[in-house]
Short mmCIF file of C-alpha atoms in Angstrom, two decimals:
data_model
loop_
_atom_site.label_atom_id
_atom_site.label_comp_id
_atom_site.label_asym_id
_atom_site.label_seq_id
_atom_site.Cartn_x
_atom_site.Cartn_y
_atom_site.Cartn_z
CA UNK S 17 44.47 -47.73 34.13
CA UNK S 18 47.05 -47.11 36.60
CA UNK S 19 45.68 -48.93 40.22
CA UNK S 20 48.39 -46.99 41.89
CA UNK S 21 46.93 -43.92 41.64
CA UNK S 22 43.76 -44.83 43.44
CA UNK S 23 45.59 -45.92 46.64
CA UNK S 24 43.75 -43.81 48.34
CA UNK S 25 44.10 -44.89 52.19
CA UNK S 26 41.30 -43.53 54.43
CA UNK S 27 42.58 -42.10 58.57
CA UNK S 28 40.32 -41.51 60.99
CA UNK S 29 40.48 -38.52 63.56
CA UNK S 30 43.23 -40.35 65.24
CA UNK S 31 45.36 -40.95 62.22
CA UNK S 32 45.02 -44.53 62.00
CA UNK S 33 44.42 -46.05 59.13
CA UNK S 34 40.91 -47.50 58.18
CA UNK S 35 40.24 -48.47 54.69
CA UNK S 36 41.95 -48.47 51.68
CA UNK S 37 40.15 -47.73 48.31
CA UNK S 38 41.08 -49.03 45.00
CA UNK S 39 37.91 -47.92 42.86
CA UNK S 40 36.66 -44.25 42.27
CA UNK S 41 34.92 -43.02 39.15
CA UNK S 42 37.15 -40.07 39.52
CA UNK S 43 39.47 -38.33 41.42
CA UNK S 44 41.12 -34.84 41.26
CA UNK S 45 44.29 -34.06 43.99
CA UNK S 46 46.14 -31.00 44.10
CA UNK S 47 49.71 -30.56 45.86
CA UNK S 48 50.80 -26.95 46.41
CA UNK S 49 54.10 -25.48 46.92
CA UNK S 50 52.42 -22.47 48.31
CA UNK S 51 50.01 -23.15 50.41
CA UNK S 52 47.22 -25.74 50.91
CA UNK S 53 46.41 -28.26 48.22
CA UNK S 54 42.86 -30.06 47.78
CA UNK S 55 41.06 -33.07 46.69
CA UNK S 56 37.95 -33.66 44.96
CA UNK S 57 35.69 -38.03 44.44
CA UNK S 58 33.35 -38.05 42.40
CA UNK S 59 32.03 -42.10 42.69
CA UNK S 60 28.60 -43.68 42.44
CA UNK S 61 26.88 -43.91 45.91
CA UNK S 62 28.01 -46.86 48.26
CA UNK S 63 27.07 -46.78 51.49
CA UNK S 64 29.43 -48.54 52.90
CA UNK S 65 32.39 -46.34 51.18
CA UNK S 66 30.29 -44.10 53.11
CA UNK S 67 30.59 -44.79 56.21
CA UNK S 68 34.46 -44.57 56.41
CA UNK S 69 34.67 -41.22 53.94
CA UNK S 70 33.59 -38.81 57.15
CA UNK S 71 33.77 -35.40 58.53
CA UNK S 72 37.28 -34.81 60.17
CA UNK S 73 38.86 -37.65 58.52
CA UNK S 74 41.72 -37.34 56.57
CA UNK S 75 42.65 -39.33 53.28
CA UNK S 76 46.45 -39.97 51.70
CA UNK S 77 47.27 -41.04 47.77
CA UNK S 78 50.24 -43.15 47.25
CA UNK S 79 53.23 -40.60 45.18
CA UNK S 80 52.07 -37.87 47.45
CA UNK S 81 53.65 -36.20 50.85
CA UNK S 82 50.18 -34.26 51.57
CA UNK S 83 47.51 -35.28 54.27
CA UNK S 84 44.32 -34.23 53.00
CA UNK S 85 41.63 -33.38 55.36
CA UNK S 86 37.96 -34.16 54.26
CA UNK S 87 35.50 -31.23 54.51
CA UNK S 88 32.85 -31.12 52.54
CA UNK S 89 30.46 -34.15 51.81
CA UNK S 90 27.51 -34.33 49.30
CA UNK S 91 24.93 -36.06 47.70
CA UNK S 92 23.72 -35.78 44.13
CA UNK S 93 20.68 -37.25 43.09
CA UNK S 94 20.05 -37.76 39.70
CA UNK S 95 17.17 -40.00 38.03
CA UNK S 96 18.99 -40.09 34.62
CA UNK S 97 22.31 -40.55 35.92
CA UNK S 98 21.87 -42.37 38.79
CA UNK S 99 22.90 -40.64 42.46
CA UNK S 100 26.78 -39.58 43.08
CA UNK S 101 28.84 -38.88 46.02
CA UNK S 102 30.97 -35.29 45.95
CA UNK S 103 33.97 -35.31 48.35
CA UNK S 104 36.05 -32.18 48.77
CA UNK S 105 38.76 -31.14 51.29
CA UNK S 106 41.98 -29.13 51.82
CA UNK S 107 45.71 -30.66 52.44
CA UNK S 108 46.84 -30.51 56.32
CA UNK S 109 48.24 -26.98 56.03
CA UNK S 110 45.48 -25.56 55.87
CA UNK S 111 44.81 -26.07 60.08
CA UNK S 112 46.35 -23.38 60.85
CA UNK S 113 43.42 -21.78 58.86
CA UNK S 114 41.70 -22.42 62.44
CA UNK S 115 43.79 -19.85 64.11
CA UNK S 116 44.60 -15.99 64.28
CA UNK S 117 47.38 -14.03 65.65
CA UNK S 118 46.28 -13.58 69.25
CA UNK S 119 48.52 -10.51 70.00
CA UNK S 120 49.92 -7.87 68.18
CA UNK S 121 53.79 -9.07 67.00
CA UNK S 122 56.83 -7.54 65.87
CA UNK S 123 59.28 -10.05 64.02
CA UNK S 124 62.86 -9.49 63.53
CA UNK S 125 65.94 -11.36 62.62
CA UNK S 126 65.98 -15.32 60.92
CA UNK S 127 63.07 -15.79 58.72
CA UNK S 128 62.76 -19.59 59.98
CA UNK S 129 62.64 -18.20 64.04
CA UNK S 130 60.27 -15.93 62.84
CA UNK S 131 57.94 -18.51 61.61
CA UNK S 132 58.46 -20.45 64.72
CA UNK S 133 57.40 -17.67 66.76
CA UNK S 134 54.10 -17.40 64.98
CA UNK S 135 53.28 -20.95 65.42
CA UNK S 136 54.49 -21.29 69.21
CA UNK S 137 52.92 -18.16 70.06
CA UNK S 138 49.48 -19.29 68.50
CA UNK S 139 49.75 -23.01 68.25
CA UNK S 140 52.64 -25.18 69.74
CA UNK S 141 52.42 -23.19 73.36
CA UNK S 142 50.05 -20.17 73.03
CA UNK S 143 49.02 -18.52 76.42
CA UNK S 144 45.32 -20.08 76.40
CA UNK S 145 45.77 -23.45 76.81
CA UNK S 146 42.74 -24.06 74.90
CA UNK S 147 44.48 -22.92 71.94
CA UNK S 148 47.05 -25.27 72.18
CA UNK S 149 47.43 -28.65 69.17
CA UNK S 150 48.89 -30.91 71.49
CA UNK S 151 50.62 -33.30 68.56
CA UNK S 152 52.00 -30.02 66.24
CA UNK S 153 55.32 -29.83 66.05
CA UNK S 154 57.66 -27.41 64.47
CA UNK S 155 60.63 -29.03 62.88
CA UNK S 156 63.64 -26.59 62.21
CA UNK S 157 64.57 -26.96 58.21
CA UNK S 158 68.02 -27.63 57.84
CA UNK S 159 68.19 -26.29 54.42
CA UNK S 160 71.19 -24.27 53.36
CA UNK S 161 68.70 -21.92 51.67
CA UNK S 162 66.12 -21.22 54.43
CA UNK S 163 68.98 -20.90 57.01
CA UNK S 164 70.89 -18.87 54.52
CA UNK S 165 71.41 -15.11 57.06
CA UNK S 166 70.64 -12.76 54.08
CA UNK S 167 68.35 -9.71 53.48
CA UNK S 168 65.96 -12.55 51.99
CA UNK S 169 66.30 -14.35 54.83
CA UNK S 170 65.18 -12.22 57.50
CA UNK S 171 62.17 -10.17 58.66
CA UNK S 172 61.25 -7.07 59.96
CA UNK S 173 57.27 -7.37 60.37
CA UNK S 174 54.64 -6.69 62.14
CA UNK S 175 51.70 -8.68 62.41
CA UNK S 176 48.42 -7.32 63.44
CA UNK S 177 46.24 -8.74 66.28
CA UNK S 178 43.41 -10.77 64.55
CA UNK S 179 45.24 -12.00 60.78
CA UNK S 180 44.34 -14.96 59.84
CA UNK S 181 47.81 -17.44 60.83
CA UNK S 182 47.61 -19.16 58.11
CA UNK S 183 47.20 -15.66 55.63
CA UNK S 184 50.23 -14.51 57.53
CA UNK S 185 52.54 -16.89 57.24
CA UNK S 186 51.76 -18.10 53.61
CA UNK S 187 52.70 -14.28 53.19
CA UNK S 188 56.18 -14.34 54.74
CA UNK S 189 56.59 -17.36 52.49
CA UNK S 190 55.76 -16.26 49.59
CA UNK S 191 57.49 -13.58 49.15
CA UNK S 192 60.69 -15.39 49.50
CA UNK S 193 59.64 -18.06 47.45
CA UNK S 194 59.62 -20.53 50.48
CA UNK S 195 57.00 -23.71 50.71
CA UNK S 196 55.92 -25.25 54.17
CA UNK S 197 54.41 -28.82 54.26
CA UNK S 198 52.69 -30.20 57.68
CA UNK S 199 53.16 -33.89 57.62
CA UNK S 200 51.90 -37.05 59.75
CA UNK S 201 54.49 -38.75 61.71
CA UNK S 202 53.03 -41.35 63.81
CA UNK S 203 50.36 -39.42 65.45
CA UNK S 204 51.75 -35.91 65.22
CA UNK S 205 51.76 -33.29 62.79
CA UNK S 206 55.29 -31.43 61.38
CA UNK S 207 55.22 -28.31 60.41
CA UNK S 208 58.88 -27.56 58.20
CA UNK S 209 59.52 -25.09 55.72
CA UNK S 210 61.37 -26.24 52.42
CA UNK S 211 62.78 -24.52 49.48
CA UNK S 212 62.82 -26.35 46.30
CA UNK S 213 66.02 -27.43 43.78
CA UNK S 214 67.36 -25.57 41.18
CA UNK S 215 67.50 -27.80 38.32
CA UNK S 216 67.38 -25.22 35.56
CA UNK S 217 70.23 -24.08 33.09
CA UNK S 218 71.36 -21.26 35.69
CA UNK S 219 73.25 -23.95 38.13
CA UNK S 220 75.61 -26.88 37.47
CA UNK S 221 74.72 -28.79 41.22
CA UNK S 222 71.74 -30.68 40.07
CA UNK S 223 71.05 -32.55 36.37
CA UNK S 224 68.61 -30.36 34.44
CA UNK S 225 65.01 -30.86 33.79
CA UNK S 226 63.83 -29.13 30.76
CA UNK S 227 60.70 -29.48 29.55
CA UNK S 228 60.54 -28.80 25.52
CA UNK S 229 58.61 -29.15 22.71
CA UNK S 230 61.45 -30.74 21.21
CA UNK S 231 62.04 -33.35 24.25
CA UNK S 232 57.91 -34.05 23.73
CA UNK S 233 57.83 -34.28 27.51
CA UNK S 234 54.95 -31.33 27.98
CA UNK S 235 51.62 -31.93 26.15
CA UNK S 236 48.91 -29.40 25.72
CA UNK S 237 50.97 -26.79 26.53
CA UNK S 238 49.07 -23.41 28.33
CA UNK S 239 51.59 -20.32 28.15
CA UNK S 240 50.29 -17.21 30.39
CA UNK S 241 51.78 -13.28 29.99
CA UNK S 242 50.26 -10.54 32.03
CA UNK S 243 50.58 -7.33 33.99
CA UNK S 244 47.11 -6.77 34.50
CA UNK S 245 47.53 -7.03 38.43
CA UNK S 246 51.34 -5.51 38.40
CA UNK S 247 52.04 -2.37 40.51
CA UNK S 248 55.92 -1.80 40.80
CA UNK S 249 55.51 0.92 44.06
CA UNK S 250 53.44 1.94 46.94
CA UNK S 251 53.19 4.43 49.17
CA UNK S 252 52.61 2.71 52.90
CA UNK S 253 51.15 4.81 55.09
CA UNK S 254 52.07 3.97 59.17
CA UNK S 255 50.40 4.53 62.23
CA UNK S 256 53.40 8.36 62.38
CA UNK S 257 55.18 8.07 59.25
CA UNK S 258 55.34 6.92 55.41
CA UNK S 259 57.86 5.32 53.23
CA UNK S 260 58.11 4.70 49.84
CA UNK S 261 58.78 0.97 48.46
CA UNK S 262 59.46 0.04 45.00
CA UNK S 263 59.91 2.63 41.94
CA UNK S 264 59.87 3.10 38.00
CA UNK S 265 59.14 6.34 36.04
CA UNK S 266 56.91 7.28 33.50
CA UNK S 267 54.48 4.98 32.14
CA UNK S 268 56.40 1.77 33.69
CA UNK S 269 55.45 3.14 36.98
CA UNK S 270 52.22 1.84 38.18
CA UNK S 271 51.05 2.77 42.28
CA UNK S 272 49.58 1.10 44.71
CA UNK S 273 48.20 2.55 48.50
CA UNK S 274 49.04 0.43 51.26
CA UNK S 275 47.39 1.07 54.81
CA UNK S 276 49.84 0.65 57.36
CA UNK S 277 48.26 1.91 60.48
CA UNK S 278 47.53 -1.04 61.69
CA UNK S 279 51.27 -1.71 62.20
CA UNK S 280 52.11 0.26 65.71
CA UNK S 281 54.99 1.95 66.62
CA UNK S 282 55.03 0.71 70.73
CA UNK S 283 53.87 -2.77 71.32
CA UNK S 284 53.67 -4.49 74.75
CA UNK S 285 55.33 -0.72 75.76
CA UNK S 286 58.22 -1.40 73.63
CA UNK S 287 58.67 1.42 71.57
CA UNK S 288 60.28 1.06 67.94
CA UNK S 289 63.03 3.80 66.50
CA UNK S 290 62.72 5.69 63.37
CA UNK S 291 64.87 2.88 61.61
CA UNK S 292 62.99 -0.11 63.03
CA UNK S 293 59.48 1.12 62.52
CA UNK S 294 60.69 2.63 58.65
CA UNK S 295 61.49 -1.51 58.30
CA UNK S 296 58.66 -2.91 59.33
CA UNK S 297 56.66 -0.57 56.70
CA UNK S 298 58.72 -1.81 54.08
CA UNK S 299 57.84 -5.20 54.81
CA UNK S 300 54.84 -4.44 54.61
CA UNK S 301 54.90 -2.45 51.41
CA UNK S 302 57.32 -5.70 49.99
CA UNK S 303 54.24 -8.05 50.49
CA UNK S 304 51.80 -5.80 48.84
CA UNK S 305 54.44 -5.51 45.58
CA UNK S 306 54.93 -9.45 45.39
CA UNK S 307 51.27 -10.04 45.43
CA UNK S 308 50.99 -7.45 42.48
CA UNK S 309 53.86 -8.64 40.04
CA UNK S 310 54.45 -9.39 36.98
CA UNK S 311 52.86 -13.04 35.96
CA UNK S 312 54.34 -15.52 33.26
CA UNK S 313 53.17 -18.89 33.81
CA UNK S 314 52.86 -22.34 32.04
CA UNK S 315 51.34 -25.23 32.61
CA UNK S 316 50.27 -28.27 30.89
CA UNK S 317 50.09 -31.93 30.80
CA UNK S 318 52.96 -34.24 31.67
CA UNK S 319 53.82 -37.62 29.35
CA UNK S 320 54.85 -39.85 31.66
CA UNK S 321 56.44 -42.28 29.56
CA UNK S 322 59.33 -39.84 28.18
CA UNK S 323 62.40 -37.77 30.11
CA UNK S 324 61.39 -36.86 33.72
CA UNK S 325 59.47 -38.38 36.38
CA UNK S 326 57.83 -35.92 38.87
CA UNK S 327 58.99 -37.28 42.22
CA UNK S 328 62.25 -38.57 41.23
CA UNK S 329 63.97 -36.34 38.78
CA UNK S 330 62.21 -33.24 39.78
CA UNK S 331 60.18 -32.36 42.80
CA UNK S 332 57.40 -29.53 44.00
CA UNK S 333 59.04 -26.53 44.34
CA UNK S 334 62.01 -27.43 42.18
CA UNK S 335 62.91 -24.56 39.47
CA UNK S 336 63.23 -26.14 36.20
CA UNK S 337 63.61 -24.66 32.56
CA UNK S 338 60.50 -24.36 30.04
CA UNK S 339 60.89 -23.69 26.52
CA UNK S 340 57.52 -23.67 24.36
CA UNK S 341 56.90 -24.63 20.79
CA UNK S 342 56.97 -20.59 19.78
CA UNK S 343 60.77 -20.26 21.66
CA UNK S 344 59.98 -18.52 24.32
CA UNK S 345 61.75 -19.93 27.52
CA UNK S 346 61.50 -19.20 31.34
CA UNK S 347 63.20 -20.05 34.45
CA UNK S 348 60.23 -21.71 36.32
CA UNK S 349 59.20 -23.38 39.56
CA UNK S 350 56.43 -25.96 39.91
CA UNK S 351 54.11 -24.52 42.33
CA UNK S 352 51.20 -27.20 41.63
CA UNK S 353 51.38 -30.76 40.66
CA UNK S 354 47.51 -32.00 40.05
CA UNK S 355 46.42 -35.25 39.54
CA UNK S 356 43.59 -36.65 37.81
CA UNK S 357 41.69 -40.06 36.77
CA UNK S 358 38.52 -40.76 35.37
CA UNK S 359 37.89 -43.35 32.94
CA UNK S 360 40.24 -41.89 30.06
CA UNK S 361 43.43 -42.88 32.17
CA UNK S 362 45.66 -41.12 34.32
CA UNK S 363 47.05 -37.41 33.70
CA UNK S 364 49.48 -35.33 35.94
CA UNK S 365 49.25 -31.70 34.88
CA UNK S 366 52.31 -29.50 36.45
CA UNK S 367 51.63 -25.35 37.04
CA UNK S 368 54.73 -23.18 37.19
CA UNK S 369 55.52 -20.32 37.10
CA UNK S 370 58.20 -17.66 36.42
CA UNK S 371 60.92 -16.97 38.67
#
């Protein structure tokens, strides 16, 4: 058994380190590219492991760049089994899960400022003071591909007094196939956004990282085809007009409604034109389509002894190349990288998923 893994160092409220524990019975942890990731102890009841595994506290596994904030704690009795301690929580992101949009807000321009705005507006240096996380900070990503000015790149939105912050900008994200990570630096929190590598065979910057059933570097291989969720165009309806976003003909064309009225021509008694408002419905109407695409996805169990180490050769986010046992092969990124241990060993079981 790998002791590593179960580095598991315990921070209290004020990020200072408090215990470190080196024996679970198991342990399941879950980084996300998109999004918050989560944790899961299963271990024997000790009171004194206990008393430091509390409400508010946070817990960090060697290997990983995710703070994970403990939520949820339980007991389970059981005469036959003996009685066993459940602890469950969500990575740091998932804070901003505490806030909403205060006031209705029209985005425009550089993706990245646009995020920014969200998060000073509601967060770093919102209005009510009471709102405010005194140690979040927003650190501007110097990555050529988030500050990259193209139609990708920037936004034309409108978000709606009341949506959930963290709904809205995991959104804007995904849709442009962006990641954010909050991370603990001294005693504050950093908020960046990140994009990940392209290490498949469409680039020649980076080495590749294929994972084959030839290169016996991806056991227990899952392989996952649908368009049971896909729609391919909707018809957004604003607060005065419609537009149209995606297309396809026939039987290829599937529809989807999207209910726009929320998004307001004059805000703050700044009134949009034709062309700005039209924009901010197709944003709209874009989100809807990427949440309803088409899904290929693979995932499976890593060998860790053979061609590519996760945190050195490839990374969470990073677009790699996949190529099953039947031959068919995908352009991928690795949206999830979960971890587990129990008395079997070690396993690290990548997702990813089409690009």
């Amino acid at each position: 058994m790998e002791k590593d893994f179960f580095e598991i160092l315990v921070l209290n409220s004020n990020l200072e380190t408090i215990k470190n524990i080196d024996t679970l019975k198991s342990l399941i942890w879950t980084d996300r590219y998109y999004g918050a990731g989560d944790f899961e102890i299963y271990t024997p009841v000790n009171l004194e492991l206990m008393s430091f595994l509390q409400q508010d506290y946070y817990l960090w596994r060697k290997g990983s760049e995710r703070l994970m904030m403990i939520e949820s704690i339980e007991i389970e009795c059981d005469l036959e089994e003996g009685d066993h301690l459940i602890v469950t929580g969500r990575s740091l992101e998932f804070i901003l899960d505490r806030r909403i949009v205060w006031e209705q807000t029209i985005l425009t321009g550089n993706f990245q400022d646009a995020i920014q705005t969200l998060l000073n507006e509601n967060v770093i240096s919102p209005a009510i003071e009471d709102r405010k996380i005194s140690n979040f900070i927003f650190e501007p990503s110097t990555d050529p591909n988030i500050l990259f000015l193209d139609e990708n790149y920037t936004v034309d939105a409108q978000i709606e007094r009341g949506t959930n912050l963290y709904e809205a900008i995991l959104a804007l994200c995904f849709e442009r196939g962006v990641g954010f990570k909050i991370t603990p630096s001294d005693d504050k929190f950093i908020f960046k956004l990140y994009k990940g590598q392209d290490r498949s065979y469409d680039q020649f910057d980076n080495p590749y990282v294929v994972f084959s059933s030839n290169f016996e570097n991806l056991m227990n291989s899952n392989y996952i085809e649908t368009k049971t969720n896909l729609k391919t165009v909707t018809l957004v309806d604003g607060e005065e007009k419609s537009t149209v976003v995606g297309g396809g003909s026939g039987l290829t064309r599937r529809e989807i409604y999207t209910d726009a009225k929320s998004i307001y021509r004059t805000v703050d008694g700044v009134t949009l034109t034709d062309e700005e408002y039209l924009a901010q419905l197709e944003q709209r109407g874009s989100e809807v389509l990427s949440e309803h695409s088409f899904l290929t996805s693979f995932d499976g169990e890593l060998d860790s002894v053979t061609t590519y180490k996760y945190g050195e050769d490839f990374f969470l986010g990073d677009i790699v190349q996949i190529i099953n046992e039947y031959g068919i092969e995908a352009k991928t990124r690795v949206i999830e990288m979960i971890y587990s241990q129990d008395s079997s060993g070690l396993k690290e079981y990548p997702t990813f998923t089409a690009v």
